[in-house]
Each structure stands twice: as structure tokens, then as C-alpha cells.
Amino acid sequence: MTTERESIEFDVLIVGGGPAGLACAIRLMQLAGKTGRELEVALIDKGAEIGSHAVSGAILKTNALNELMPDHMEKGCPVESVVRGDAFYYLTPVKAMAVPVVPRYMHNSGCYIVSLSRVAQWMGQLAEEMGVNIFPGFAGKEVLYAEDGRTVVGIRTGDKGLGKAGEHKSNFEPGIDLLAKVTIFAEGARGSLVKTLGKALDLYRDRLPAVYETGIKEVIQLPEGKTFFSGNSFNDIHLMGYPLGLGTPGGGFIYEMSDNRLGIGYLTALCYEDPALDPYDMFIRFKRHPFVADIIKGGKVVEQGARTVSTGGYYTMPRLCVNGGLLVGGCAEIHNAPALKGIHVGMKSGMLAAEAALEALDKGDVTASGLDGYRRRLEQSWIKSEMWEGRNFAQALAKKGIAKFIHLGAQYVTGGRGIIDPMNMEADAETLQPLPTGATVEAPKTKYDGGLYVDKLTGVYLSKTMHREDQPSHLIIPDPQICSNQCYPAFRCPCTRFCPGNVYELELDPISGKAHIKLNPSNCFHCKTCDIKDPYGNITWTCPEGGEGPGYTIV
């Protein structure tokens, strides 16, 4: 039976309500307002509210925000604190050693410490006041193409009210075809639509493989009177070393927030080789380090979130312009990896895309050639300068031993070129090393107290993640036999460890010993780690019903 679908047409459709998409929407309305042009702009986001899926460290370099809205403070921009100084530590298992020189990339004085979910909510309100049609709770499920199969004409939102087997329930609502002259993809890291678009239009040809880190962040409420940062000249700390050591890239951060709270997080690069590694356990072990534990002592976790971050840099960026479409922000691999920042470059990319889209609309040419003004603007902007300096950074970090520091040092003094330019790297899904035959993987022996140190399921609860239980799973394992016959013998099913939400649960047949993966999709943070790290490419992340997933408010 053919489902009848409503279609709505716009001039510009933006898919994703993070900082890149929202900056794009605001810039479009600013430009239209200057010329008195009528412009129909729509923005959809899969979260129930704008900002409910936005999570980041987050230190915000202010240059893009200053360009977009010089009066942002008068407009109520929600800033937690302003960075007054930086500290950088190397952790051994028991000690913290201050690094005497903070790398220039990480000089953050004057930057804002923010809750990205609050900033996105604020930007969404401004965009709506300017006339943008904001549609939270609508998940982009499918890219729509013209008859030529190569021109993007919009997206289809997901159906609602489906049963577990895909049957129509009594409350079934078909998805809507949102059509646009220009569709701007701003889905964030590992966007599911951009993933399919990349395959359909070969956007990643001649690019290095995109690589990622999984970050877990919490907001901790400190007890009254505990003011670690008040007596220090710094209010942001970055830490490396324990528990990952120097073999695997990653590290932690602690930032001062308002109302006697801290933002704390830990990132683990997904190029790691040990299939027994659990990024969430790395986070908890980091929090229990004596130096970190003393800072957060007596506190209580009030919100937790998880997300992957695009860290591959300039050489991993896909083709940015297609017929009828543009890619911005994290889903275009736009991130300043050495500086550990992506919000400002994401915002700037959205602003440049807005300018190029309006230019193409004015000329009546929305082909890839007509939209190429976006690529040209980006190449001439400070985005290029920042990303070019870090173009080999992820590759150098992934090196082992002394080679890591040789390459990083060479890059530091040569503006990113280093010894080899470009340096090759492996995709994250290809780096795991098989376990020895018969080896077992022990569960972490971490102790949780339910307040300051919480287990994975409590973290899911604190993220306010919600999914309707009786819908089709949005996590697809097309061939369960791969889990049983290949992944378990070689790696002991690493999905049961790399997922921060306990979505994947290992069940062993008591007679045959064969492995079976039980899915708990209602726990999903939408971090996309599984889609990236699975060594057999046997997990596909798709959007669940719109409006589901995390409900972030302060991370």
C-alpha cells in the first residue's frame, strides 16, 4: 500500500538544530532582511526541543558569534563563565604534573564556557523570532533526489506511530516531504543522512577516512562553599595521560560553570586497538584520579551526555557542495582538533553556507557549481587557517611512543605540515586487534555511589533519554551471525563496551556458547559510536521517531 505524504516547499531547508544549523538560519534571515527579500527558511531537529540533543565541552571561541551577533550579550546569550586562564596537567596513576607551557592552540583566555544545550535553545528562539520555521521533533529519515538521482530536492521525515514490526498503529502519522531549492545538512558528527548522501554521490573520494573521539560529559553540582577555581588564575583545566596513557589519544577537561557547578568530561579516540577498552570506564577512572577526585569531592552529577566528535581534520572533509545541497559543521568534519574546539568553526561554516545559498538563489543556479561560493568562502576564511594548521594532528596523535612527539613537535613548528604531509591514517573501525584465542574480558571493577560516580544506566537516566519501547529498533544489525561467528571469537563483541548507554547486551547460549546481542535501543544517547567503531560495519545507526533521545538542558 502506498502511503500518501504531505509535502511542504521552502527556499532553504536546514537539517539539524545545533550551532552550525542555527547560525546558518540566523544569517539567512539577516541577509534577507537587509534586502527586503521574502525568504522561506525551515529548520528541523530530531530532538524534542532545540538544544535537547546538543552536548559539548564546551569552550566557545567568540569570533564567529561576534560576527553573527555583535550584541549577543545584550540579546541574552547564556554564558556560564569567561575563561580567565588555562591549566594543563599530565596525570600519572597517582599524581598530577602541571605542564609548564600550554600549547598555543589551547590558549582560551576570553573564550566563553557555555552549556551548548542552553546556547542552542537561545539561538533557536532568536531564529524563530526572525521568521525561521522551527520544527523540533522531526527526524530526517531519507534524502530526496530529483529524477536524475544526483540533485538533492529535500528530505523525508520519519513516520511516527509504527509498531515493532513496522506495522501502522492507531496513531500512525506518515513522514512529511520537506522540499527546498537548497538543503543544508547540519547534522553533527556522523550524520545519518550525510552518510547515505556521501555513498550516493561519492563525496569522500580521495579523502582520508573520517576519525572520531567519543566524549562523555557531566555537569556536577558542588556543595555550597566549595570553590576550587575561585582562588586560581585559571578556570579551565585540560588533562592528559592517565587512564589512557600515551598510546591512545584522548584526555579530560574540567570547566567552571555558573551556580557552583563544574563541567567535566573525558574523550577517548576511537582509533584505540584494545577491544576490551570501555570509554565510559575511562571516564570513571579519570574522575577517581586523586587530583580530579579532590576537585569534585562532595559533588553530585545532575546531568550526563555523550557524543562523538569529528577530529580527522582538513584532509577528511567531504565534498561540501552538491546539486541542491551543502554540508556544514560536524557532519562535514569541520573541527579544530588541536584546539579541542568545534562550535565556532561550525557556526562560521553555517554563516558562509547561508551567504552562498542566498547568492545561488539570486542567480537561479543551485547546482553544485552555483553553490560553490560556499567552498570558496570557506577556503578564504579563518576556518581554513585553523583547520590547515591541524591537518595532520589526529594522525600524529595516533602514533605510538616517541614517534608521536616527534611528529607533533614538527607540526607545531611548521604550521601543521610536519614531516609527512598528508599523513595517512586508518578508519576507526579497522584498528582493533583480535584478542588471543580463549581470552576473556573482565567487566570493570568500578564502584559506583549513585551520586558522584554513576553507572551507565544511571547516566542514561540523568540524560533524560526517552524512546518509545514499542517502535522498530533504530539500531540495525543486518547479520546477527557476524556477531556470533566472527565478532565474538575475535573481539568478544566490543559493542557491549564501547557504547556508553548499555544498548548492546551480550547473551551466551549455555549449550553452544554462541553469542547473541540483545538490543536495548531505548538507552541510546545518539552518540553514533557504534556506527563508527564496529569492526565489521554490522551496526547501522538510524534516527528513531522524532522527539526522542536525550533531553539535555545544561550539558
mmCIF file of N, CA and C in Angstrom, residues 341-416:
data_model
loop_
_atom_site.group_PDB
_atom_site.id
_atom_site.type_symbol
_atom_site.label_atom_id
_atom_site.label_comp_id
_atom_site.label_asym_id
_atom_site.label_seq_id
_atom_site.Cartn_x
_atom_site.Cartn_y
_atom_site.Cartn_z
ATOM 1 N N LYS A 341 38.193 22.374 19.824
ATOM 2 C CA LYS A 341 37.017 23.234 19.670
ATOM 3 C C LYS A 341 36.367 23.007 18.314
ATOM 4 N N GLY A 342 35.049 23.010 18.300
ATOM 5 C CA GLY A 342 34.335 22.868 17.041
ATOM 6 C C GLY A 342 33.149 23.789 16.885
ATOM 7 N N ILE A 343 32.707 24.406 17.976
ATOM 8 C CA ILE A 343 31.481 25.204 17.915
ATOM 9 C C ILE A 343 31.672 26.419 17.015
ATOM 10 N N HIS A 344 32.770 27.140 17.192
ATOM 11 C CA HIS A 344 32.958 28.383 16.450
ATOM 12 C C HIS A 344 33.153 28.124 14.957
ATOM 13 N N VAL A 345 33.914 27.073 14.605
ATOM 14 C CA VAL A 345 34.091 26.790 13.181
ATOM 15 C C VAL A 345 32.795 26.253 12.566
ATOM 16 N N GLY A 346 32.020 25.507 13.361
ATOM 17 C CA GLY A 346 30.714 25.058 12.876
ATOM 18 C C GLY A 346 29.788 26.226 12.601
ATOM 19 N N MET A 347 29.754 27.184 13.515
ATOM 20 C CA MET A 347 28.916 28.369 13.319
ATOM 21 C C MET A 347 29.345 29.147 12.075
ATOM 22 N N LYS A 348 30.649 29.339 11.946
ATOM 23 C CA LYS A 348 31.136 30.108 10.795
ATOM 24 C C LYS A 348 30.800 29.394 9.492
ATOM 25 N N SER A 349 30.919 28.067 9.462
ATOM 26 C CA SER A 349 30.580 27.343 8.236
ATOM 27 C C SER A 349 29.103 27.534 7.892
ATOM 28 N N GLY A 350 28.246 27.532 8.903
ATOM 29 C CA GLY A 350 26.827 27.779 8.653
ATOM 30 C C GLY A 350 26.576 29.165 8.097
ATOM 31 N N MET A 351 27.291 30.148 8.606
ATOM 32 C CA MET A 351 27.139 31.517 8.118
ATOM 33 C C MET A 351 27.591 31.631 6.662
ATOM 34 N N LEU A 352 28.714 30.998 6.335
ATOM 35 C CA LEU A 352 29.207 31.046 4.954
ATOM 36 C C LEU A 352 28.263 30.316 4.007
ATOM 37 N N ALA A 353 27.688 29.214 4.481
ATOM 38 C CA ALA A 353 26.723 28.487 3.663
ATOM 39 C C ALA A 353 25.488 29.339 3.392
ATOM 40 N N ALA A 354 25.062 30.099 4.388
ATOM 41 C CA ALA A 354 23.909 30.986 4.206
ATOM 42 C C ALA A 354 24.185 32.004 3.109
ATOM 43 N N GLU A 355 25.369 32.604 3.135
ATOM 44 C CA GLU A 355 25.717 33.606 2.126
ATOM 45 C C GLU A 355 25.749 32.990 0.734
ATOM 46 N N ALA A 356 26.335 31.785 0.636
ATOM 47 C CA ALA A 356 26.433 31.127 -0.674
ATOM 48 C C ALA A 356 25.069 30.679 -1.179
ATOM 49 N N ALA A 357 24.222 30.200 -0.276
ATOM 50 C CA ALA A 357 22.890 29.741 -0.675
ATOM 51 C C ALA A 357 22.062 30.901 -1.211
ATOM 52 N N LEU A 358 22.133 32.036 -0.518
ATOM 53 C CA LEU A 358 21.352 33.194 -0.969
ATOM 54 C C LEU A 358 21.884 33.714 -2.308
ATOM 55 N N GLU A 359 23.191 33.701 -2.467
ATOM 56 C CA GLU A 359 23.790 34.113 -3.735
ATOM 57 C C GLU A 359 23.322 33.208 -4.874
ATOM 58 N N ALA A 360 23.290 31.896 -4.624
ATOM 59 C CA ALA A 360 22.864 30.941 -5.651
ATOM 60 C C ALA A 360 21.384 31.113 -5.976
ATOM 61 N N LEU A 361 20.574 31.366 -4.965
ATOM 62 C CA LEU A 361 19.140 31.581 -5.195
ATOM 63 C C LEU A 361 18.917 32.840 -6.036
ATOM 64 N N ASP A 362 19.689 33.890 -5.737
ATOM 65 C CA ASP A 362 19.547 35.130 -6.504
ATOM 66 C C ASP A 362 19.906 34.927 -7.974
ATOM 67 N N LYS A 363 20.878 34.037 -8.222
ATOM 68 C CA LYS A 363 21.304 33.780 -9.595
ATOM 69 C C LYS A 363 20.453 32.711 -10.273
ATOM 70 N N GLY A 364 19.610 32.036 -9.490
ATOM 71 C CA GLY A 364 18.792 30.967 -10.049
ATOM 72 C C GLY A 364 19.594 29.742 -10.427
ATOM 73 N N ASP A 365 20.734 29.531 -9.756
ATOM 74 C CA ASP A 365 21.592 28.383 -10.061
ATOM 75 C C ASP A 365 21.980 27.697 -8.750
ATOM 76 N N VAL A 366 21.258 26.622 -8.418
ATOM 77 C CA VAL A 366 21.547 25.901 -7.181
ATOM 78 C C VAL A 366 22.224 24.558 -7.480
ATOM 79 N N THR A 367 22.887 24.461 -8.606
ATOM 80 C CA THR A 367 23.721 23.298 -8.879
ATOM 81 C C THR A 367 24.947 23.354 -7.967
ATOM 82 N N ALA A 368 25.732 22.285 -7.990
ATOM 83 C CA ALA A 368 26.964 22.275 -7.207
ATOM 84 C C ALA A 368 27.867 23.436 -7.611
ATOM 85 N N SER A 369 27.889 23.740 -8.893
ATOM 86 C CA SER A 369 28.686 24.866 -9.376
ATOM 87 C C SER A 369 28.145 26.190 -8.862
ATOM 88 N N GLY A 370 26.825 26.332 -8.880
ATOM 89 C CA GLY A 370 26.212 27.572 -8.405
ATOM 90 C C GLY A 370 26.366 27.782 -6.915
ATOM 91 N N LEU A 371 26.477 26.683 -6.167
ATOM 92 C CA LEU A 371 26.628 26.762 -4.714
ATOM 93 C C LEU A 371 28.085 26.756 -4.278
ATOM 94 N N ASP A 372 28.997 26.680 -5.229
ATOM 95 C CA ASP A 372 30.408 26.545 -4.901
ATOM 96 C C ASP A 372 30.981 27.776 -4.207
ATOM 97 N N GLY A 373 30.219 28.852 -4.174
ATOM 98 C CA GLY A 373 30.652 30.017 -3.415
ATOM 99 C C GLY A 373 30.886 29.692 -1.951
ATOM 100 N N TYR A 374 30.200 28.673 -1.457
ATOM 101 C CA TYR A 374 30.412 28.240 -0.073
ATOM 102 C C TYR A 374 31.817 27.695 0.116
ATOM 103 N N ARG A 375 32.232 26.798 -0.764
ATOM 104 C CA ARG A 375 33.580 26.235 -0.663
ATOM 105 C C ARG A 375 34.635 27.321 -0.788
ATOM 106 N N ARG A 376 34.412 28.226 -1.750
ATOM 107 C CA ARG A 376 35.399 29.289 -1.956
ATOM 108 C C ARG A 376 35.482 30.194 -0.724
ATOM 109 N N ARG A 377 34.345 30.540 -0.156
ATOM 110 C CA ARG A 377 34.355 31.370 1.050
ATOM 111 C C ARG A 377 35.089 30.667 2.189
ATOM 112 N N LEU A 378 34.818 29.370 2.346
ATOM 113 C CA LEU A 378 35.455 28.631 3.434
ATOM 114 C C LEU A 378 36.969 28.597 3.242
ATOM 115 N N GLU A 379 37.405 28.375 2.011
ATOM 116 C CA GLU A 379 38.846 28.309 1.737
ATOM 117 C C GLU A 379 39.538 29.642 2.007
ATOM 118 N N GLN A 380 38.802 30.731 1.937
ATOM 119 C CA GLN A 380 39.391 32.054 2.154
ATOM 120 C C GLN A 380 39.176 32.563 3.578
ATOM 121 N N SER A 381 38.548 31.755 4.420
ATOM 122 C CA SER A 381 38.185 32.196 5.768
ATOM 123 C C SER A 381 39.175 31.676 6.802
ATOM 124 N N TRP A 382 38.978 32.136 8.037
ATOM 125 C CA TRP A 382 39.824 31.641 9.121
ATOM 126 C C TRP A 382 39.512 30.183 9.480
ATOM 127 N N ILE A 383 38.406 29.619 9.007
ATOM 128 C CA ILE A 383 38.186 28.177 9.173
ATOM 129 C C ILE A 383 39.330 27.419 8.516
ATOM 130 N N LYS A 384 39.644 27.773 7.281
ATOM 131 C CA LYS A 384 40.733 27.106 6.557
ATOM 132 C C LYS A 384 42.046 27.266 7.324
ATOM 133 N N SER A 385 42.320 28.462 7.809
ATOM 134 C CA SER A 385 43.583 28.694 8.526
ATOM 135 C C SER A 385 43.693 27.783 9.737
ATOM 136 N N GLU A 386 42.611 27.702 10.515
ATOM 137 C CA GLU A 386 42.646 26.883 11.722
ATOM 138 C C GLU A 386 42.748 25.395 11.387
ATOM 139 N N MET A 387 41.948 24.943 10.427
ATOM 140 C CA MET A 387 41.952 23.518 10.102
ATOM 141 C C MET A 387 43.229 23.110 9.375
ATOM 142 N N TRP A 388 43.805 24.013 8.628
ATOM 143 C CA TRP A 388 45.039 23.704 7.899
ATOM 144 C C TRP A 388 46.188 23.465 8.872
ATOM 145 N N GLU A 389 46.224 24.229 9.947
ATOM 146 C CA GLU A 389 47.288 24.034 10.940
ATOM 147 C C GLU A 389 47.148 22.680 11.629
ATOM 148 N N GLY A 390 45.927 22.164 11.714
ATOM 149 C CA GLY A 390 45.710 20.877 12.366
ATOM 150 C C GLY A 390 45.476 19.736 11.399
ATOM 151 N N ARG A 391 45.915 19.877 10.158
ATOM 152 C CA ARG A 391 45.550 18.916 9.119
ATOM 153 C C ARG A 391 46.156 17.525 9.320
ATOM 154 N N ASN A 392 47.252 17.451 10.072
ATOM 155 C CA ASN A 392 47.890 16.153 10.344
ATOM 156 C C ASN A 392 47.889 15.805 11.830
ATOM 157 N N PHE A 393 47.113 16.525 12.602
ATOM 158 C CA PHE A 393 47.172 16.404 14.062
ATOM 159 C C PHE A 393 46.655 15.051 14.552
ATOM 160 N N ALA A 394 45.492 14.623 14.069
ATOM 161 C CA ALA A 394 44.933 13.342 14.506
ATOM 162 C C ALA A 394 45.865 12.189 14.140
ATOM 163 N N GLN A 395 46.491 12.286 12.975
ATOM 164 C CA GLN A 395 47.406 11.239 12.539
ATOM 165 C C GLN A 395 48.617 11.144 13.479
ATOM 166 N N ALA A 396 49.145 12.301 13.876
ATOM 167 C CA ALA A 396 50.303 12.304 14.775
ATOM 168 C C ALA A 396 49.921 11.767 16.152
ATOM 169 N N LEU A 397 48.767 12.154 16.652
ATOM 170 C CA LEU A 397 48.334 11.671 17.958
ATOM 171 C C LEU A 397 48.189 10.160 17.986
ATOM 172 N N ALA A 398 47.811 9.569 16.866
ATOM 173 C CA ALA A 398 47.597 8.126 16.812
ATOM 174 C C ALA A 398 48.903 7.334 16.784
ATOM 175 N N LYS A 399 50.035 8.008 16.591
ATOM 176 C CA LYS A 399 51.315 7.311 16.587
ATOM 177 C C LYS A 399 51.660 6.816 18.000
ATOM 178 N N LYS A 400 52.566 5.843 18.066
ATOM 179 C CA LYS A 400 52.979 5.268 19.339
ATOM 180 C C LYS A 400 54.365 5.787 19.748
ATOM 181 N N GLY A 401 54.573 5.813 21.062
ATOM 182 C CA GLY A 401 55.887 6.104 21.611
ATOM 183 C C GLY A 401 56.445 7.458 21.205
ATOM 184 N N ILE A 402 57.763 7.502 21.030
ATOM 185 C CA ILE A 402 58.463 8.751 20.745
ATOM 186 C C ILE A 402 58.048 9.340 19.405
ATOM 187 N N ALA A 403 57.585 8.476 18.468
ATOM 188 C CA ALA A 403 57.185 8.975 17.149
ATOM 189 C C ALA A 403 56.061 9.993 17.266
ATOM 190 N N LYS A 404 55.170 9.790 18.241
ATOM 191 C CA LYS A 404 54.069 10.736 18.444
ATOM 192 C C LYS A 404 54.601 12.145 18.678
ATOM 193 N N PHE A 405 55.579 12.259 19.571
ATOM 194 C CA PHE A 405 56.076 13.584 19.955
ATOM 195 C C PHE A 405 56.967 14.194 18.880
ATOM 196 N N ILE A 406 57.643 13.355 18.125
ATOM 197 C CA ILE A 406 58.434 13.879 17.010
ATOM 198 C C ILE A 406 57.508 14.520 15.976
ATOM 199 N N HIS A 407 56.460 13.795 15.609
ATOM 200 C CA HIS A 407 55.536 14.330 14.611
ATOM 201 C C HIS A 407 54.802 15.567 15.138
ATOM 202 N N LEU A 408 54.335 15.521 16.396
ATOM 203 C CA LEU A 408 53.626 16.673 16.952
ATOM 204 C C LEU A 408 54.536 17.888 17.035
ATOM 205 N N GLY A 409 55.774 17.670 17.462
ATOM 206 C CA GLY A 409 56.716 18.780 17.546
ATOM 207 C C GLY A 409 57.013 19.385 16.184
ATOM 208 N N ALA A 410 57.203 18.524 15.192
ATOM 209 C CA ALA A 410 57.467 19.016 13.842
ATOM 210 C C ALA A 410 56.286 19.812 13.308
ATOM 211 N N GLN A 411 55.087 19.336 13.582
ATOM 212 C CA GLN A 411 53.900 20.064 13.132
ATOM 213 C C GLN A 411 53.768 21.407 13.844
ATOM 214 N N TYR A 412 54.122 21.417 15.117
ATOM 215 C CA TYR A 412 53.975 22.646 15.913
ATOM 216 C C TYR A 412 54.823 23.783 15.352
ATOM 217 N N VAL A 413 56.033 23.434 14.886
ATOM 218 C CA VAL A 413 56.948 24.474 14.409
ATOM 219 C C VAL A 413 56.812 24.736 12.913
ATOM 220 N N THR A 414 56.054 23.902 12.191
ATOM 221 C CA THR A 414 55.907 24.106 10.735
ATOM 222 C C THR A 414 54.480 24.468 10.338
ATOM 223 N N GLY A 415 53.663 24.876 11.309
ATOM 224 C CA GLY A 415 52.296 25.278 10.982
ATOM 225 C C GLY A 415 51.419 24.128 10.523
ATOM 226 N N GLY A 416 51.739 22.909 10.985
ATOM 227 C CA GLY A 416 50.887 21.772 10.684
ATOM 228 C C GLY A 416 51.415 20.828 9.627
#
